[in-house]
């Protein structure tokens, strides 16, 4: 009998299937609840609609030149200036999408395929973070947590924010926000700063390989830092180019050729102490702080604007081309002049270098005063709370430091070990300079050079510093005489010693100025034009005796000079300490037909949205008649035709000497156009000045040391024509070479009504004819 086999029962997987679906549904539900909890803010604070609508970044204040160039920025930590999508080259956008988020155009903030791939392969085949998620992280995740659970919560919040950003902004807006927000290191916050700092150009001008390098830095800018890891950055750039080829943004030939090239980084740091117009920018910082403090300049909510983070745009009158030419002129002349100064102050030639005519006791007093005024003293005294004894001892301890030097005619730095006391004396041996250039008609300041190197010489010698002005003040005395007494440049005066007696014009003692040439520098007569051209002191003394010191001081005040001036006869020879800024404003009145225009540095201030917050209003006043101003200009033309400024034309006595002096001063300049000007040299050759004018540009230059006791030993180099005039000449040659600037070579415009004779050659000719007639006509005796 056969036995029936039992049928084996089929395995029952239904419960496992149920469990799977229950687990899967639970997981989906849990994920959904997690995202819902995140969106409700249960997992931590979430940005509201207003915050998403107004993504906030610290934005630097941008300083813009009159020709549209960025001169610099004000910022604390974020050197960021936003750009629009149209300012980005297409290949930069393509590089970002190909490398960071290939499906950017097709998702709504979260890439499902990428997320699944990352989960399955645990990130081995790339991450899943989209551009929108990275943007959310940049704005709303202060710091990525090292804790896995906390980091996952942060990720969830970033996913939720990313989807909201996608609803709030267009794809283009998300891309440009990402470029603007990212920190590319080395003060390169945002794509505009990165393009300028690493390649010296605007984003729109970036080449394909440059764009690829910057996009490569998005992976980790700390790791892929072009300054520290150029090989790694090049490899990363090549990965970006490979991704662009993969997604058909570029051809294989383009990829291969660019991958062989170097990075070609042109590092152009942007800091407060580097770049163009550093001294002007520091003046502007003070101007902006004062502006922001005023009640009428507050934000709509009543708070103050922060010049370091509110993204203001400050439009200035500085022309970046003229500023560049001015700084180049300083850099060209000053090392040559400094070399001669060092030559004269070797220990053998001058044991008390750089000081002359001071006893060792006087030098010690000067140095001790400088020590107490130094930043080192202030820091140790008030910040570190050190005693005076400790501070003094620290000045005698050798210290590692970086100091300034002229090396092969270029401003450089050298690391050394030096006592702070010795470093003070070392820096006092350097000649300084200040220079300002201005359009006399508009008052717009075109160039501002407050010194040679802002990193090492931070005291601004345009507006902050004031020095004795010497003979550059004399034209104001002549102007007062022309205005009051109707003098002509052709009027003649005795060239003899002259004294103003005691107790007259506020004189406590008799005042008898001497000419620079000594006793041999007298005789005959001189016209006013000749006297000013040769800076004759005695004739200037005669003039101030006739008009009085107080009217001259009053005139100076009307011309914008606010510095202290004593109304005594000595003011005629320039004893007052006045700034370059004030002198340029005063001289501009002559070129502007007698109308004083206050110097203007800022034309407009806008907020980050382009709303105008400030618009300058010209400040002008009538000071002189058009005739008086013109006659003064003609007087000063004589200075550059045959006087102390004739070197500008290659006519001075030193102009064609082929010796070391020509190397130092750069003569001749061979200008042929009308130039009005005046040199100035102070007592002991401590200060050298030159004020020069053409019809649409007035420029003033000062050169001297920090202390008046440091100076050239004689007038060969210690005069305005050798110290300051060369900077003016070099600057103007560059300005004329750039025809886009339209700097005038024309004559100064003559007024319609001119009753004062300015052509002295015509008078001489008429006088000669009269003499001849007198010789031919017999005397008549009418009995």
XYZ file of C-alpha atoms in Angstrom:
783
model
C 0.000 0.000 0.000
C 1.405 3.292 -1.031
C 1.640 6.234 1.292
C 0.714 9.722 0.001
C 3.434 12.331 0.346
C 2.475 15.404 2.268
C 2.676 18.580 0.216
C 5.197 21.074 1.612
C 3.443 24.297 2.556
C 4.654 27.411 0.666
C 6.463 29.960 2.899
C 4.218 32.728 4.066
C 5.978 36.078 3.419
C 2.897 38.151 3.883
C 3.752 39.200 7.394
C 7.224 40.283 6.289
C 5.699 42.239 3.450
C 3.325 43.861 5.879
C 6.193 44.614 8.219
C 8.196 46.077 5.305
C 5.391 48.327 4.226
C 4.666 49.305 7.784
C 8.372 50.166 8.282
C 8.580 51.923 4.931
C 5.391 53.884 5.567
C 6.566 54.673 9.066
C 9.916 55.874 7.714
C 8.217 58.026 5.088
C 5.823 59.340 7.705
C 8.704 59.976 10.115
C 10.692 61.794 7.452
C 7.599 63.779 6.603
C 7.006 64.585 10.264
C 10.668 65.575 10.675
C 10.416 67.944 7.718
C 7.084 69.222 8.996
C 8.544 69.738 12.454
C 11.474 71.571 10.922
C 9.191 73.796 8.879
C 7.160 74.608 12.010
C 10.333 75.505 13.858
C 10.165 72.615 16.331
C 13.767 71.619 15.497
C 15.098 75.089 16.003
C 14.486 78.618 14.792
C 13.630 78.958 11.111
C 13.707 82.120 8.997
C 10.336 83.703 8.366
C 9.068 85.056 5.065
C 10.539 88.508 5.722
C 13.992 87.086 6.415
C 13.886 84.968 3.277
C 12.744 87.960 1.271
C 15.607 90.083 2.614
C 18.679 87.876 2.760
C 21.158 89.856 4.798
C 24.883 89.970 4.231
C 27.406 92.424 5.529
C 28.167 94.584 2.516
C 31.251 96.758 2.238
C 30.924 100.444 1.439
C 32.319 100.948 -2.056
C 34.359 104.045 -2.968
C 33.909 104.894 -6.633
C 36.040 107.297 -8.675
C 34.673 109.915 -11.055
C 35.607 107.652 -13.983
C 33.694 104.691 -12.564
C 36.531 102.685 -11.001
C 36.493 101.193 -7.504
C 39.136 102.956 -5.425
C 38.611 100.833 -2.332
C 36.113 99.716 0.294
C 35.278 100.117 3.956
C 34.590 96.880 5.848
C 35.364 95.018 9.063
C 35.432 91.369 8.050
C 33.370 91.140 4.866
C 34.864 92.764 1.778
C 31.704 92.107 -0.166
C 30.154 94.126 -2.990
C 27.175 92.425 -4.659
C 26.794 92.095 -8.420
C 23.791 91.310 -10.584
C 23.274 88.215 -12.723
C 24.039 90.205 -15.859
C 27.479 90.959 -14.418
C 28.395 87.256 -14.458
C 29.911 85.727 -17.616
C 27.946 82.756 -18.925
C 30.882 80.370 -18.606
C 31.105 81.172 -14.878
C 27.471 80.151 -14.392
C 27.976 77.060 -16.566
C 31.017 76.033 -14.538
C 29.065 76.308 -11.285
C 26.105 74.245 -12.500
C 28.287 71.576 -14.132
C 30.367 71.143 -10.988
C 27.998 71.762 -8.084
C 24.462 70.958 -9.277
C 24.016 69.501 -12.770
C 20.206 69.272 -12.413
C 19.884 72.751 -10.923
C 17.455 73.867 -13.626
C 15.144 70.882 -13.030
C 14.652 70.564 -9.272
C 12.912 72.699 -6.680
C 15.647 72.961 -4.128
C 16.274 69.291 -3.340
C 17.730 66.885 -5.907
C 15.894 63.564 -5.274
C 18.153 61.536 -7.573
C 21.265 62.981 -6.027
C 19.959 62.411 -2.525
C 19.134 58.748 -3.283
C 22.555 58.223 -4.878
C 24.302 59.751 -1.895
C 22.280 57.569 0.489
C 22.938 54.339 -1.406
C 26.656 54.901 -1.956
C 27.164 56.833 1.307
C 28.485 59.852 -0.581
C 31.090 57.828 -2.464
C 29.814 59.040 -5.810
C 29.352 62.642 -4.831
C 27.150 64.569 -2.466
C 23.556 65.569 -2.951
C 23.687 69.174 -1.786
C 22.145 71.524 -4.344
C 23.126 75.142 -4.951
C 19.934 76.182 -3.161
C 20.832 74.048 -0.138
C 24.356 75.462 -0.070
C 22.891 78.950 -0.199
C 20.609 78.088 2.720
C 23.642 76.815 4.629
C 25.643 79.991 3.927
C 22.867 82.242 5.187
C 21.257 80.284 8.023
C 23.752 77.724 9.352
C 26.226 79.634 11.463
C 28.547 76.656 11.871
C 28.206 73.037 10.715
C 27.967 70.826 13.784
C 30.460 68.009 14.373
C 27.716 65.933 16.023
C 26.059 63.594 13.472
C 22.550 63.955 14.900
C 22.784 67.728 15.165
C 24.259 67.944 11.689
C 21.373 65.870 10.293
C 18.916 68.282 11.915
C 20.821 71.163 10.307
C 20.615 69.357 6.952
C 16.864 68.911 7.272
C 16.437 72.588 8.033
C 18.633 73.481 5.046
C 16.452 71.287 2.786
C 13.300 73.040 3.981
C 14.872 76.487 3.565
C 16.137 75.516 0.099
C 12.619 74.694 -1.110
C 11.370 77.987 0.288
C 14.195 79.877 -1.420
C 13.209 78.244 -4.699
C 9.672 79.570 -4.269
C 10.946 83.018 -3.264
C 13.611 83.551 -5.932
C 14.280 82.766 -9.568
C 17.089 80.382 -10.495
C 19.195 83.329 -11.648
C 18.690 85.148 -8.341
C 19.742 82.059 -6.390
C 22.915 81.721 -8.445
C 23.917 85.346 -8.050
C 23.155 85.262 -4.299
C 25.420 82.225 -3.980
C 28.265 83.912 -5.860
C 27.854 87.078 -3.813
C 27.785 85.309 -0.456
C 30.679 82.833 -0.737
C 33.999 83.567 1.012
C 36.908 82.990 -1.391
C 39.472 83.841 1.352
C 42.170 86.538 1.383
C 39.522 89.257 1.884
C 37.782 88.022 -1.275
C 34.183 87.931 -0.058
C 31.852 87.343 -2.976
C 32.617 86.920 -6.648
C 33.397 90.574 -7.359
C 36.080 90.801 -4.692
C 37.430 87.393 -5.750
C 37.752 88.455 -9.397
C 39.476 91.697 -8.430
C 41.812 90.188 -5.827
C 42.910 87.058 -7.717
C 42.879 88.421 -11.258
C 42.667 92.219 -11.018
C 39.472 92.443 -13.059
C 35.707 92.626 -12.821
C 33.655 89.362 -12.912
C 32.388 90.070 -16.438
C 36.001 90.119 -17.671
C 36.934 86.689 -16.272
C 38.233 84.153 -18.779
C 36.975 80.565 -18.866
C 39.945 79.136 -16.971
C 39.729 81.897 -14.370
C 36.043 81.152 -13.841
C 36.848 77.451 -13.489
C 39.443 78.182 -10.804
C 37.043 80.279 -8.735
C 34.243 77.695 -9.041
C 36.696 75.033 -7.943
C 37.167 76.909 -4.683
C 33.503 76.288 -3.746
C 34.440 72.765 -2.681
C 36.616 74.080 0.148
C 38.259 77.486 -0.172
C 40.476 76.873 2.855
C 41.949 73.807 1.131
C 41.930 75.211 -2.385
C 43.641 78.507 -1.615
C 45.495 79.804 -4.727
C 48.137 81.538 -2.608
C 49.012 78.507 -0.470
C 48.079 75.500 -2.560
C 48.492 76.383 -6.243
C 49.000 72.741 -7.322
C 45.844 71.584 -5.560
C 43.906 74.543 -6.961
C 45.108 73.760 -10.488
C 44.017 70.138 -10.118
C 40.640 71.237 -8.814
C 40.269 73.746 -11.662
C 40.925 70.916 -14.113
C 38.178 68.860 -12.462
C 35.795 71.757 -13.092
C 36.862 71.911 -16.741
C 36.286 68.144 -16.954
C 32.764 68.571 -15.586
C 32.065 71.302 -18.108
C 33.154 68.974 -20.881
C 31.069 66.123 -19.432
C 27.920 68.226 -19.565
C 28.815 69.628 -22.996
C 29.478 73.215 -22.007
C 32.897 73.094 -23.683
C 34.588 70.880 -26.244
C 37.248 68.318 -25.474
C 39.835 70.391 -27.336
C 39.092 73.424 -25.168
C 39.227 71.298 -22.022
C 42.555 69.718 -22.940
C 44.193 72.996 -23.911
C 43.082 74.857 -20.768
C 44.057 72.027 -18.440
C 47.653 72.462 -19.596
C 47.786 76.141 -18.655
C 48.957 77.676 -15.373
C 46.616 79.466 -12.991
C 48.049 82.906 -13.875
C 46.844 84.409 -10.635
C 47.446 88.153 -10.447
C 47.128 88.722 -6.730
C 45.863 92.236 -6.077
C 45.162 92.553 -2.345
C 42.394 94.838 -1.191
C 43.020 96.284 2.234
C 42.814 99.638 3.934
C 46.580 100.130 3.646
C 47.061 99.042 0.045
C 45.841 100.022 -3.388
C 45.104 103.374 -4.970
C 44.366 106.589 -3.055
C 45.028 105.146 0.425
C 45.405 108.545 2.090
C 42.273 109.867 0.442
C 40.322 106.784 1.481
C 41.339 107.304 5.090
C 40.233 110.942 4.914
C 36.969 109.696 3.419
C 36.475 107.237 6.288
C 36.474 110.183 8.690
C 34.116 112.113 6.401
C 31.696 109.169 6.281
C 31.745 108.649 10.041
C 30.852 112.310 10.566
C 28.129 112.041 7.919
C 26.607 108.951 9.539
C 26.488 110.658 12.956
C 24.203 113.462 11.776
C 20.508 113.127 12.608
C 19.388 114.018 9.082
C 21.373 111.084 7.659
C 19.758 108.297 9.699
C 17.956 105.260 8.294
C 14.136 105.296 8.080
C 14.016 103.378 11.395
C 16.184 106.018 13.063
C 19.332 103.909 13.358
C 22.733 104.994 12.068
C 24.255 103.725 8.855
C 27.235 101.457 9.401
C 29.871 102.407 6.851
C 31.485 98.970 7.174
C 28.466 96.733 6.589
C 25.518 98.580 5.032
C 26.715 98.446 1.428
C 26.788 102.182 0.762
C 28.181 103.524 -2.499
C 30.244 106.697 -2.234
C 30.828 108.503 -5.516
C 33.927 110.675 -5.312
C 35.552 113.331 -7.480
C 38.901 111.490 -7.603
C 39.879 110.477 -11.137
C 41.583 107.065 -10.917
C 43.858 107.880 -13.883
C 45.037 111.183 -12.445
C 45.413 109.611 -9.016
C 47.613 106.928 -10.556
C 49.751 109.528 -12.349
C 50.107 111.546 -9.140
C 51.238 108.519 -7.129
C 53.629 107.489 -9.901
C 55.158 110.991 -9.933
C 55.777 110.768 -6.196
C 57.241 107.273 -6.518
C 59.501 108.443 -9.333
C 60.888 111.580 -7.703
C 61.053 110.822 -3.997
C 63.579 107.919 -4.059
C 65.992 110.030 -6.137
C 65.657 113.007 -3.808
C 65.946 110.700 -0.784
C 69.152 109.180 -2.148
C 70.731 112.643 -2.251
C 69.448 113.380 1.256
C 71.025 110.159 2.557
C 74.221 111.047 0.680
C 74.408 114.352 2.548
C 73.642 112.697 5.878
C 76.212 109.949 6.153
C 77.813 109.778 9.626
C 81.003 111.266 8.215
C 79.249 114.251 6.622
C 76.703 114.795 9.396
C 77.378 113.165 12.791
C 73.933 114.280 14.057
C 72.036 112.933 11.015
C 69.332 113.441 9.989
C 69.279 116.654 12.028
C 71.257 119.790 11.294
C 72.143 122.676 13.593
C 70.849 120.937 16.720
C 72.876 120.151 19.822
C 72.837 116.610 21.120
C 70.741 117.810 24.050
C 68.178 119.350 21.703
C 68.084 116.147 19.651
C 67.518 114.088 22.803
C 64.625 116.359 23.792
C 63.126 116.096 20.313
C 63.380 112.294 20.369
C 61.855 111.995 23.838
C 58.904 114.142 22.793
C 58.429 111.968 19.717
C 58.563 108.838 21.884
C 55.722 110.100 24.070
C 53.657 110.969 20.992
C 54.186 107.576 19.352
C 51.566 104.879 18.866
C 53.819 102.423 20.750
C 53.754 104.681 23.818
C 49.976 105.117 23.608
C 49.390 101.366 23.282
C 51.688 100.399 26.162
C 50.487 103.232 28.390
C 46.724 102.981 27.964
C 46.048 99.502 26.574
C 48.712 97.483 28.398
C 48.806 99.771 31.484
C 52.607 99.817 31.583
C 54.552 102.303 33.682
C 56.596 105.078 32.074
C 59.777 103.327 33.170
C 58.754 100.054 31.517
C 57.810 101.850 28.322
C 61.105 103.741 28.159
C 63.026 100.515 28.705
C 61.092 98.816 25.904
C 62.270 101.517 23.471
C 65.863 100.420 24.123
C 65.310 96.682 23.568
C 66.149 95.234 20.113
C 62.913 94.149 18.450
C 62.026 92.329 15.268
C 60.250 94.684 12.896
C 59.518 95.400 9.254
C 60.634 98.835 8.110
C 60.237 100.919 4.968
C 63.024 101.464 2.470
C 63.557 102.685 -1.068
C 65.134 99.742 -2.881
C 66.284 100.350 -6.443
C 63.901 103.293 -6.637
C 60.881 101.279 -5.473
C 59.002 101.474 -2.170
C 59.846 98.252 -0.323
C 59.951 96.635 3.091
C 62.799 94.896 4.891
C 62.709 92.672 7.970
C 65.248 93.690 10.577
C 66.042 93.842 14.284
C 66.177 97.367 15.662
C 65.561 99.265 18.871
C 62.249 101.169 18.656
C 64.239 104.288 19.633
C 66.510 103.794 16.616
C 63.551 103.067 14.353
C 62.066 106.456 15.261
C 65.251 108.194 14.180
C 65.415 106.023 11.063
C 61.939 107.113 9.985
C 62.719 110.758 10.739
C 65.408 110.586 8.062
C 62.820 110.100 5.304
C 61.444 113.032 3.346
C 57.642 113.144 3.130
C 55.304 114.669 0.588
C 51.758 115.908 0.134
C 50.021 116.612 -3.171
C 46.522 117.602 -4.258
C 45.101 118.378 -7.696
C 41.766 120.109 -8.300
C 39.529 121.430 -11.044
C 39.224 125.144 -10.120
C 35.854 125.582 -11.798
C 33.945 122.739 -10.126
C 36.054 122.321 -7.000
C 36.377 118.614 -7.780
C 39.531 117.151 -6.259
C 41.099 114.907 -8.898
C 44.120 113.508 -7.061
C 45.116 113.277 -3.399
C 48.500 111.896 -2.300
C 49.075 112.305 1.415
C 52.453 110.586 1.542
C 54.767 108.017 0.003
C 53.500 104.825 1.602
C 50.430 104.624 3.826
C 51.500 101.415 5.551
C 54.530 103.144 7.075
C 53.726 106.886 6.927
C 50.100 107.288 7.927
C 50.042 111.002 8.684
C 48.218 112.672 5.789
C 50.133 115.691 4.466
C 47.292 116.987 2.276
C 44.733 118.077 4.857
C 45.907 116.817 8.235
C 49.468 118.104 8.133
C 50.283 121.816 7.977
C 53.698 123.258 7.205
C 55.263 126.665 6.751
C 54.495 127.780 3.217
C 57.254 130.246 2.407
C 57.040 132.231 -0.803
C 53.927 130.447 -2.054
C 52.059 132.974 0.121
C 53.505 135.972 -1.725
C 50.906 135.943 -4.558
C 48.266 136.746 -1.927
C 50.212 139.874 -0.919
C 50.538 140.897 -4.583
C 46.830 140.248 -5.095
C 45.911 142.556 -2.224
C 48.117 145.273 -3.715
C 46.567 144.867 -7.160
C 43.062 144.868 -5.702
C 43.557 147.881 -3.412
C 46.093 149.981 -5.311
C 45.460 148.902 -8.891
C 49.107 147.960 -9.409
C 50.262 146.485 -12.689
C 52.787 143.649 -13.054
C 54.849 146.206 -14.942
C 55.055 148.762 -12.116
C 58.621 149.179 -10.900
C 59.965 149.413 -7.359
C 63.471 150.062 -5.998
C 65.429 146.887 -5.448
C 66.978 148.079 -2.183
C 66.908 146.965 1.459
C 63.623 147.831 3.150
C 62.546 147.989 6.776
C 59.177 148.365 8.496
C 59.685 150.307 11.661
C 59.026 149.134 15.169
C 55.388 149.211 16.422
C 53.970 149.542 12.907
C 51.486 146.877 11.735
C 51.853 145.081 15.067
C 55.655 144.855 14.826
C 57.301 144.652 18.226
C 60.697 145.138 16.614
C 61.924 146.673 13.378
C 61.479 144.176 10.551
C 64.088 144.183 7.762
C 63.803 141.093 5.540
C 66.750 140.207 3.313
C 66.838 138.744 -0.156
C 68.124 135.201 -0.530
C 71.163 136.374 -2.514
C 72.515 138.525 0.336
C 74.041 141.984 -0.089
C 74.863 141.354 -3.747
C 71.204 140.796 -4.559
C 70.242 144.481 -4.658
C 70.401 147.337 -7.134
C 68.283 149.214 -9.642
C 64.577 148.573 -9.920
C 62.362 145.576 -10.544
C 58.883 145.203 -11.961
C 56.359 143.372 -9.795
C 56.415 140.547 -12.338
C 60.189 140.208 -12.073
C 60.088 140.519 -8.278
C 57.566 137.703 -7.892
C 59.299 135.532 -10.472
C 62.542 135.796 -8.510
C 60.859 135.814 -5.108
C 62.366 139.132 -3.999
C 61.624 139.578 -0.299
C 62.247 143.312 -0.049
C 59.653 144.235 -2.647
C 57.115 141.920 -0.992
C 57.875 143.813 2.240
C 57.186 147.139 0.490
C 53.813 145.818 -0.705
C 52.604 144.561 2.664
C 53.675 147.858 4.210
C 51.418 149.645 1.722
C 48.344 147.386 2.029
C 48.794 146.258 5.652
C 48.940 142.678 7.034
C 45.300 142.522 8.169
C 43.793 142.969 4.668
C 46.114 140.194 3.444
C 44.959 137.869 6.231
C 41.339 138.809 5.500
C 41.902 137.946 1.842
C 43.443 134.606 2.812
C 40.369 133.810 4.902
C 38.094 134.559 1.944
C 40.260 132.248 -0.157
C 39.460 129.361 2.196
C 42.564 129.404 4.417
C 41.387 128.655 7.963
C 44.747 127.998 9.633
C 46.094 130.390 12.254
C 47.785 133.456 10.769
C 49.288 136.371 12.672
C 48.495 139.719 11.058
C 52.090 140.947 11.123
C 54.340 141.939 8.217
C 56.225 138.619 8.416
C 53.125 136.862 7.073
C 54.140 138.246 3.647
C 57.050 135.782 3.480
C 54.909 132.769 4.372
C 55.573 132.246 8.073
C 52.177 130.577 8.652
C 51.647 126.809 8.751
C 49.028 125.952 6.121
C 47.903 122.689 4.496
C 48.231 121.703 0.845
C 44.436 121.388 0.788
C 43.978 125.034 1.804
C 46.619 126.330 -0.603
C 45.152 124.517 -3.609
C 41.708 125.894 -2.777
C 43.120 129.421 -2.501
C 45.085 129.283 -5.773
C 42.070 127.830 -7.578
C 40.299 131.143 -7.025
C 42.795 132.843 -9.356
C 42.197 130.278 -12.105
C 38.413 130.539 -11.570
C 38.235 134.245 -12.312
C 38.112 135.344 -8.677
C 35.422 132.924 -7.503
C 36.374 130.662 -4.584
C 34.969 127.137 -4.846
C 35.316 124.955 -1.788
C 37.112 121.690 -2.641
C 34.695 118.812 -3.217
C 35.600 115.172 -2.620
C 32.190 113.436 -2.511
C 29.409 114.028 -5.016
C 26.812 111.393 -4.075
C 26.137 108.725 -1.434
C 23.689 105.904 -2.200
C 22.385 103.017 -0.131
C 22.682 99.422 -1.325
C 19.458 99.767 -3.316
C 20.609 102.864 -5.200
C 18.563 105.371 -3.202
C 20.374 108.711 -3.048
C 21.144 109.640 0.551
C 23.424 112.627 -0.046
C 24.053 115.003 -2.930
C 26.727 117.651 -2.600
C 25.899 121.310 -2.995
C 28.663 123.542 -4.378
C 29.899 126.209 -1.986
C 31.170 129.264 -3.849
C 31.736 132.922 -3.147
C 33.016 135.911 -5.077
C 36.343 137.019 -3.636
C 38.146 138.993 -6.348
C 37.208 140.835 -9.470
C 37.856 138.917 -12.662
C 40.465 141.519 -13.574
C 42.416 141.181 -10.307
C 42.424 137.389 -10.570
C 43.667 137.524 -14.164
C 46.441 140.014 -13.373
C 47.623 137.771 -10.534
C 47.668 134.806 -12.901
C 49.772 136.783 -15.398
C 52.167 137.673 -12.585
C 52.567 133.985 -11.748
C 53.095 133.066 -15.394
C 56.329 135.030 -15.119
C 57.518 132.589 -12.431
C 57.494 129.712 -14.918
C 58.762 131.786 -17.835
C 61.968 133.191 -16.391
C 61.806 132.829 -12.610
C 62.229 130.055 -10.052
C 59.795 127.834 -11.958
C 61.473 128.207 -15.361
C 62.867 124.688 -15.022
C 59.480 123.474 -16.199
C 60.391 124.860 -19.607
C 63.992 123.713 -19.683
C 65.217 127.291 -19.241
C 66.455 127.339 -15.657
C 70.137 127.688 -14.927
C 70.255 124.023 -13.845
C 68.092 122.733 -16.676
C 70.774 121.627 -19.092
C 73.540 120.768 -16.655
C 74.515 117.176 -17.290
C 75.395 116.245 -13.721
C 73.948 114.466 -10.720
C 71.451 117.276 -10.135
C 69.685 116.488 -13.389
C 69.386 112.836 -12.361
C 67.836 113.798 -9.018
C 65.408 116.429 -10.254
C 64.543 115.091 -13.688
C 65.017 118.385 -15.559
C 64.189 119.569 -18.125
C 60.424 119.119 -18.621
C 60.063 121.341 -21.683
C 56.455 122.454 -21.251
C 55.453 125.053 -23.820
C 51.898 125.871 -22.742
C 50.916 128.703 -20.355
C 51.578 127.761 -16.717
C 51.111 130.000 -13.696
C 52.840 128.994 -10.517
C 54.967 129.786 -7.509
C 57.770 127.986 -5.736
C 58.241 128.189 -1.998
C 61.230 127.502 0.262
C 61.231 127.997 4.014
C 63.970 128.878 6.457
C 66.878 126.401 6.554
C 65.451 124.593 3.534
C 63.006 122.684 5.768
C 60.070 122.855 3.350
C 59.835 122.887 -0.427
C 56.609 123.902 -2.189
C 55.323 124.307 -5.701
C 51.881 125.538 -6.695
C 51.128 125.165 -10.405
C 48.091 126.116 -12.489
C 46.730 125.650 -15.979
C 43.241 126.911 -16.844
C 41.376 123.782 -15.692
C 43.727 122.204 -13.153
C 45.445 123.518 -10.022
C 47.981 121.322 -8.230
C 49.978 121.879 -5.063
C 52.996 119.890 -3.845
C 54.881 119.998 -0.546
C 58.052 118.060 0.352
C 59.907 118.014 3.669
C 60.893 115.851 6.627
C 58.800 115.133 9.712
C 60.924 117.515 11.763
C 62.107 120.879 10.487
C 65.562 120.170 11.894
C 65.983 117.452 9.258
C 66.699 119.255 5.991
C 69.146 119.761 3.147
C 72.273 121.728 4.071
C 71.918 124.250 1.233
C 69.582 125.573 -1.432
C 70.884 123.364 -4.248
C 68.381 120.652 -3.387
C 66.675 122.339 -0.453
C 64.348 124.569 -2.461
C 60.851 124.192 -3.842
C 62.132 124.065 -7.418
C 64.194 120.952 -6.617
C 62.083 119.304 -3.910
C 58.472 119.799 -5.025
C 58.382 121.140 -8.587
C 59.640 117.858 -10.154
C 56.595 115.985 -8.827
C 54.329 118.569 -10.454
C 56.269 118.289 -13.723
C 56.166 114.479 -13.842
C 52.470 114.435 -12.951
C 51.498 116.974 -15.594
C 53.512 115.224 -18.289
C 51.503 112.061 -17.618
C 48.231 113.993 -17.595
C 49.042 115.608 -20.935
C 50.065 112.271 -22.415
C 46.577 110.938 -21.568
C 44.460 112.906 -24.012
C 41.225 111.491 -22.550
C 41.699 113.780 -19.539
C 41.482 116.985 -21.597
C 43.865 118.915 -19.355
C 44.126 122.380 -20.837
C 47.107 123.736 -22.762
C 45.267 126.932 -23.620
C 45.859 130.494 -22.472
C 44.097 131.718 -19.337
C 40.977 133.561 -20.490
C 41.399 137.326 -20.497
C 38.472 139.360 -19.054
C 36.477 141.508 -21.438
C 37.350 144.634 -19.460
C 41.034 144.871 -18.576
C 42.252 148.261 -17.394
C 45.577 147.054 -15.940
C 48.463 146.511 -18.325
C 49.909 143.006 -18.095
C 52.217 143.004 -21.131
C 55.378 144.625 -19.839
C 57.169 144.288 -23.172
C 54.609 146.663 -24.664
C 55.286 149.244 -21.944
C 59.048 149.021 -22.495
C 58.525 149.536 -26.206
C 56.320 152.597 -25.604
C 58.838 153.997 -23.118
C 61.641 153.616 -25.641
C 59.621 155.535 -28.270
C 58.879 158.328 -25.754
C 62.585 158.624 -24.876
C 63.471 158.894 -28.541
C 60.860 161.644 -29.056
C 62.201 163.590 -26.060
C 65.710 163.469 -27.526
C 64.454 164.747 -30.883
C 62.226 167.561 -29.476
C 64.101 170.726 -28.317
C 63.136 172.333 -25.030
C 60.976 175.474 -25.604
C 61.513 178.504 -23.496
C 58.362 180.568 -23.172
C 60.155 183.191 -21.199
